[in-house]
Short mmCIF file of C-alpha atoms and ligand atoms in Angstrom, two decimals:
data_model
loop_
_atom_site.label_atom_id
_atom_site.label_comp_id
_atom_site.label_asym_id
_atom_site.label_seq_id
_atom_site.Cartn_x
_atom_site.Cartn_y
_atom_site.Cartn_z
CA UNK U 1 -29.34 19.95 -13.65
CA UNK U 2 -29.34 16.36 -15.04
CA UNK U 3 -25.72 16.59 -16.49
CA UNK U 4 -24.43 17.50 -13.00
CA UNK U 5 -25.02 13.73 -11.97
CA UNK U 6 -22.27 12.76 -14.42
CA UNK U 7 -19.70 15.03 -12.78
CA UNK U 8 -16.89 13.48 -10.81
CA UNK U 9 -15.39 16.43 -9.02
CA UNK U 10 -13.92 15.82 -5.60
CA UNK U 11 -13.84 11.97 -6.44
CA UNK U 12 -10.80 9.65 -6.43
CA UNK U 13 -10.49 6.85 -8.85
CA UNK U 14 -7.80 3.90 -9.39
CA UNK U 15 -7.61 2.43 -12.82
CA UNK U 16 -5.59 -0.58 -13.00
CA UNK U 17 -3.63 -1.50 -16.27
CA UNK U 18 -3.92 2.34 -17.35
CA UNK U 19 -0.49 2.92 -19.08
CA UNK U 20 -2.11 2.29 -22.31
CA UNK U 21 -5.13 1.06 -24.25
CA UNK U 22 -8.70 0.88 -22.57
CA UNK U 23 -7.36 1.55 -19.05
CA UNK U 24 -5.53 4.83 -20.28
CA UNK U 25 -8.64 6.05 -22.33
CA UNK U 26 -10.95 5.39 -19.28
CA UNK U 27 -8.51 7.03 -16.81
CA UNK U 28 -8.42 10.14 -19.05
CA UNK U 29 -11.99 10.21 -19.51
CA UNK U 30 -12.47 10.17 -15.54
CA UNK U 31 -10.07 12.79 -15.07
CA UNK U 32 -11.76 15.04 -17.48
CA UNK U 33 -15.21 14.43 -15.77
CA UNK U 34 -13.43 15.87 -12.53
CA UNK U 35 -11.79 12.92 -10.73
CA UNK U 36 -8.48 12.60 -9.37
CA UNK U 37 -7.13 9.42 -10.97
CA UNK U 38 -4.33 7.06 -10.01
CA UNK U 39 -2.77 5.32 -13.06
CA UNK U 40 -1.36 1.80 -12.37
CA UNK U 41 0.96 -0.51 -14.29
CA UNK U 42 3.70 -2.96 -13.85
CA UNK U 43 6.15 -1.22 -16.21
CA UNK U 44 7.49 1.96 -14.47
CA UNK U 45 8.76 3.65 -17.66
CA UNK U 46 5.28 3.33 -19.43
CA UNK U 47 3.55 4.44 -16.47
CA UNK U 48 5.55 7.49 -16.13
CA UNK U 49 4.98 8.33 -19.92
CA UNK U 50 1.29 7.90 -19.31
CA UNK U 51 1.47 10.19 -16.17
CA UNK U 52 3.34 12.82 -18.04
CA UNK U 53 0.86 12.93 -20.88
CA UNK U 54 -2.22 13.36 -18.77
CA UNK U 55 -0.54 15.81 -16.31
CA UNK U 56 0.55 17.85 -19.58
CA UNK U 57 -3.21 17.88 -20.35
CA UNK U 58 -3.80 19.68 -17.20
CA UNK U 59 -5.56 16.55 -15.46
CA UNK U 60 -5.45 15.54 -11.76
CA UNK U 61 -3.40 12.27 -11.87
CA UNK U 62 -0.92 10.18 -9.79
CA UNK U 63 0.68 6.82 -10.71
CA UNK U 64 1.44 3.70 -8.50
CA UNK U 65 3.38 0.73 -9.97
CA UNK U 66 2.13 -2.41 -8.66
CA UNK U 67 1.50 -5.97 -9.74
CA UNK U 68 -2.32 -6.48 -9.40
CA UNK U 69 -1.99 -10.21 -9.54
CA UNK U 70 0.09 -10.25 -6.16
CA UNK U 71 -2.40 -9.73 -3.08
CA UNK U 72 0.31 -8.35 -0.68
CA UNK U 73 1.34 -5.75 -3.20
CA UNK U 74 -2.09 -4.74 -3.83
CA UNK U 75 -3.11 -4.36 -0.27
CA UNK U 76 -0.12 -2.28 0.45
CA UNK U 77 -0.56 -0.18 -2.73
CA UNK U 78 -4.23 0.56 -1.92
CA UNK U 79 -3.59 1.45 1.64
CA UNK U 80 -0.80 3.77 0.66
CA UNK U 81 -3.20 5.30 -2.04
CA UNK U 82 -5.82 5.82 0.64
CA UNK U 83 -3.56 7.50 2.95
CA UNK U 84 -1.21 9.50 0.67
CA UNK U 85 -3.65 10.55 -2.14
CA UNK U 86 -7.42 10.12 -0.97
CA UNK U 87 -10.31 7.82 -0.60
CA UNK U 88 -10.84 5.58 -3.42
CA UNK U 89 -14.43 6.26 -4.60
CA UNK U 90 -14.25 4.80 -8.01
CA UNK U 91 -12.34 1.35 -8.90
CA UNK U 92 -11.89 0.29 -12.54
CA UNK U 93 -10.40 -3.34 -12.71
CA UNK U 94 -9.10 -3.11 -16.01
CA UNK U 95 -5.66 -4.86 -16.03
CA UNK U 96 -5.69 -7.73 -18.60
CA UNK U 97 -3.78 -9.75 -21.15
CA UNK U 98 -4.60 -12.05 -23.90
CA UNK U 99 -2.68 -15.05 -25.48
CA UNK U 100 -3.84 -16.83 -28.54
CA UNK U 101 -3.27 -20.42 -29.13
CA UNK U 102 -5.22 -23.75 -29.92
CA UNK U 103 -6.31 -25.01 -26.41
CA UNK U 104 -4.26 -28.32 -26.89
CA UNK U 105 -1.20 -26.33 -27.39
CA UNK U 106 -1.79 -23.87 -24.49
CA UNK U 107 1.07 -24.21 -21.86
CA UNK U 108 -0.32 -24.60 -18.27
CA UNK U 109 1.70 -21.81 -17.12
CA UNK U 110 0.05 -19.39 -19.57
CA UNK U 111 -3.27 -20.38 -18.41
CA UNK U 112 -2.23 -19.41 -14.91
CA UNK U 113 -0.75 -16.08 -16.26
CA UNK U 114 -3.98 -15.36 -18.14
CA UNK U 115 -6.29 -16.15 -15.00
CA UNK U 116 -4.09 -14.36 -12.64
CA UNK U 117 -3.79 -11.21 -14.63
CA UNK U 118 -7.30 -10.90 -15.78
CA UNK U 119 -9.50 -12.59 -12.94
CA UNK U 120 -7.47 -12.98 -9.71
CA UNK U 121 -6.22 -9.38 -9.83
CA UNK U 122 -10.12 -8.21 -10.08
CA UNK U 123 -10.83 -10.11 -6.91
CA UNK U 124 -7.62 -8.87 -5.05
CA UNK U 125 -8.08 -5.32 -5.99
CA UNK U 126 -11.76 -5.25 -5.37
CA UNK U 127 -11.29 -6.80 -1.98
CA UNK U 128 -8.55 -4.28 -1.02
CA UNK U 129 -10.51 -1.37 -2.16
CA UNK U 130 -13.92 -2.82 -1.05
CA UNK U 131 -12.79 -2.72 2.69
CA UNK U 132 -12.32 1.01 2.56
CA UNK U 133 -15.51 1.56 0.51
CA UNK U 134 -17.55 -0.50 3.18
CA UNK U 135 -16.26 1.68 5.98
CA UNK U 136 -17.54 4.80 4.03
CA UNK U 137 -20.83 2.95 2.90
CA UNK U 138 -20.16 4.18 -0.64
CA UNK U 139 -18.21 3.24 -3.84
CA UNK U 140 -18.54 2.26 -7.59
CA UNK U 141 -16.66 -0.70 -9.00
CA UNK U 142 -16.22 -1.13 -12.71
CA UNK U 143 -14.78 -4.41 -14.01
CA UNK U 144 -13.67 -4.46 -17.62
CA UNK U 145 -15.32 -7.68 -19.07
CA UNK U 146 -15.55 -8.43 -22.67
CA UNK U 147 -17.71 -9.73 -25.59
CA UNK U 148 -15.81 -12.79 -24.52
CA UNK U 149 -17.67 -12.82 -21.45
CA UNK U 150 -20.75 -13.94 -23.43
CA UNK U 151 -19.11 -15.55 -26.65
CA UNK U 152 -16.42 -17.94 -27.47
CA UNK U 153 -13.88 -17.71 -30.19
CA UNK U 154 -11.31 -20.15 -31.27
CA UNK U 155 -7.59 -19.74 -29.76
CA UNK U 156 -8.61 -17.51 -26.92
CA UNK U 157 -10.26 -19.96 -24.60
CA UNK U 158 -8.24 -19.01 -21.51
CA UNK U 159 -8.94 -15.34 -22.01
CA UNK U 160 -12.81 -15.92 -22.55
CA UNK U 161 -12.82 -18.09 -19.45
CA UNK U 162 -11.24 -15.37 -17.52
CA UNK U 163 -13.61 -12.82 -18.69
CA UNK U 164 -16.62 -14.98 -18.20
CA UNK U 165 -15.46 -15.15 -14.59
CA UNK U 166 -14.92 -11.28 -14.38
CA UNK U 167 -18.60 -11.12 -15.40
CA UNK U 168 -19.80 -13.25 -12.55
CA UNK U 169 -17.31 -11.69 -9.94
CA UNK U 170 -19.19 -8.53 -11.02
CA UNK U 171 -22.68 -9.89 -10.30
CA UNK U 172 -21.42 -11.73 -7.22
CA UNK U 173 -19.89 -8.52 -5.74
CA UNK U 174 -23.05 -6.54 -6.51
CA UNK U 175 -24.94 -9.12 -4.40
CA UNK U 176 -22.47 -9.02 -1.74
CA UNK U 177 -21.95 -5.33 -1.37
CA UNK U 178 -25.21 -3.53 -2.19
CA UNK U 179 -26.14 -3.49 1.52
CA UNK U 180 -22.97 -1.31 1.90
CA UNK U 181 -23.96 1.16 -0.70
CA UNK U 182 -21.46 0.04 -3.25
CA UNK U 183 -22.28 -0.38 -6.69
CA UNK U 184 -20.43 -2.95 -8.97
CA UNK U 185 -20.95 -3.12 -12.81
CA UNK U 186 -18.99 -4.33 -15.83
CA UNK U 187 -18.20 -2.74 -19.29
CA UNK U 188 -17.84 -5.40 -22.12
CA UNK U 189 -15.92 -3.79 -24.72
CA UNK U 190 -16.25 -5.22 -28.44
CA UNK U 191 -13.38 -5.04 -30.65
CA UNK U 192 -11.25 -1.91 -30.08
CA UNK U 193 -7.98 -0.67 -31.69
CA UNK U 194 -5.53 -1.34 -28.81
CA UNK U 195 -2.25 -2.62 -28.39
CA UNK U 196 -3.69 -5.96 -27.16
CA UNK U 197 -5.23 -6.30 -30.33
CA UNK U 198 -2.32 -5.19 -32.65
CA UNK U 199 -1.78 -8.60 -34.40
CA UNK U 200 -5.62 -8.62 -35.26
CA UNK U 201 -5.82 -5.25 -36.69
CA UNK U 202 -2.90 -6.06 -39.03
CA UNK U 203 -4.72 -9.12 -40.20
CA UNK U 204 -6.77 -7.80 -43.14
CA UNK U 205 -8.94 -10.90 -43.19
CA UNK U 206 -9.72 -10.71 -39.42
CA UNK U 207 -10.28 -7.02 -39.40
CA UNK U 208 -12.77 -7.45 -42.25
CA UNK U 209 -14.58 -10.21 -40.32
CA UNK U 210 -14.85 -8.00 -37.28
CA UNK U 211 -16.40 -5.23 -39.33
CA UNK U 212 -18.91 -7.90 -41.04
CA UNK U 213 -19.66 -9.36 -37.52
CA UNK U 214 -20.35 -6.09 -35.94
CA UNK U 215 -24.01 -4.17 -36.77
CA UNK U 216 -22.17 -0.83 -36.71
CA UNK U 217 -19.78 -2.19 -39.15
CA UNK U 218 -16.33 -1.21 -37.78
CA UNK U 219 -13.90 -1.50 -34.96
CA UNK U 220 -14.50 0.76 -31.85
CA UNK U 221 -12.38 3.93 -31.09
CA UNK U 222 -11.17 4.04 -27.49
CA UNK U 223 -12.90 7.25 -26.59
CA UNK U 224 -16.17 5.51 -27.32
CA UNK U 225 -15.69 3.69 -23.97
CA UNK U 226 -15.39 6.82 -22.03
CA UNK U 227 -19.07 7.71 -21.81
CA UNK U 228 -19.99 4.20 -20.27
CA UNK U 229 -17.19 4.57 -17.83
CA UNK U 230 -18.39 8.00 -16.64
CA UNK U 231 -21.89 6.93 -16.51
CA UNK U 232 -21.17 3.87 -14.21
CA UNK U 233 -18.62 5.85 -11.98
CA UNK U 234 -21.04 8.72 -11.35
CA UNK U 235 -24.25 9.27 -9.65
CA UNK U 236 -26.00 9.14 -13.03
CA UNK U 237 -26.03 5.35 -12.46
CA UNK U 238 -27.01 5.67 -8.58
CA UNK U 239 -29.53 2.72 -9.06
CA UNK U 240 -27.43 0.63 -11.38
CA UNK U 241 -25.47 -2.27 -9.93
CA UNK U 242 -24.78 -5.93 -11.18
CA UNK U 243 -25.10 -4.64 -14.98
CA UNK U 244 -22.83 -5.37 -17.74
CA UNK U 245 -22.95 -2.72 -20.18
CA UNK U 246 -21.67 -3.96 -23.61
CA UNK U 247 -20.00 -1.31 -25.86
CA UNK U 248 -19.61 -3.55 -28.81
CA UNK U 249 -21.33 -2.04 -31.81
CA UNK U 250 -24.15 -4.70 -31.38
CA UNK U 251 -21.95 -7.75 -31.63
CA UNK U 252 -23.32 -9.72 -28.61
CA UNK U 253 -26.85 -8.76 -29.70
CA UNK U 254 -26.69 -10.34 -33.08
CA UNK U 255 -25.48 -13.59 -34.92
C1 LIG E 1 -9.52 -11.56 -29.64
C2 LIG E 1 -9.47 -10.22 -29.04
C3 LIG E 1 -10.88 -9.97 -28.25
C4 LIG E 1 -11.10 -8.61 -27.95
C5 LIG E 1 -11.84 -7.98 -26.76
C6 LIG E 1 -13.32 -7.96 -27.02
O1 LIG E 1 -8.45 -12.15 -29.67
O2 LIG E 1 -10.45 -11.95 -30.07
O3 LIG E 1 -8.48 -9.84 -28.33
O4 LIG E 1 -10.76 -10.70 -27.14
O5 LIG E 1 -10.03 -7.87 -27.90
O6 LIG E 1 -11.58 -8.91 -25.62
O7 LIG E 1 -14.07 -7.65 -25.98
#
């Protein structure tokens, strides 16, 4: 039955930055497809709230608070998850922040914060999880890119640079780890209603621009990302690696 290929029963998934927004929606979707999911975030209170909500929905979830931009914390947390919860079959590198300011005013420390949270973290977590996946000769890694992996927009130059890097990290890891049976793909969200975009959603002119610039004529809803995540996490995409799947209402396909 072809739909069986989308099932994740018996699989373990780690989703970074999954207390809210895109990460939380994807974590819920992978759990609903049968996976045991480990949530991650830096804020323990937010993480516990997210854990409770998914457990109340009857889903198999755990939580681990660690800072994905700190390699030592990442290695310790990943090894602990592998020992105490299960082998990580699926990694979703989602953790990310955005800061908006003209480049000439952008503080150097804020550049470092954006690159560390969005790009360094994906490398550190992929490496820590990848070592275990290599031993098992299997795994699926999904890096959350962005339409900004392809396009520039004023005031978010560091964010776009970080997401361009995540796109090429995805293709590089696909090249490096295909021989180990590990698939590495990306999802490139368009404009979704998330806490990260709160200021933009409230800006009526900007929100109208998003609708006019998007062929489907609207912002995306978070559950519209779940299908792409389950596809790339599951055997339904067993011969897909190095691919960036844009879930953007057509924004990157058009001017
Ligand atoms: C912005 C937004 C975008 C989107 C998203 C698109 O400031 O333009 O935050 O970056 O949220 O990244 O993929």
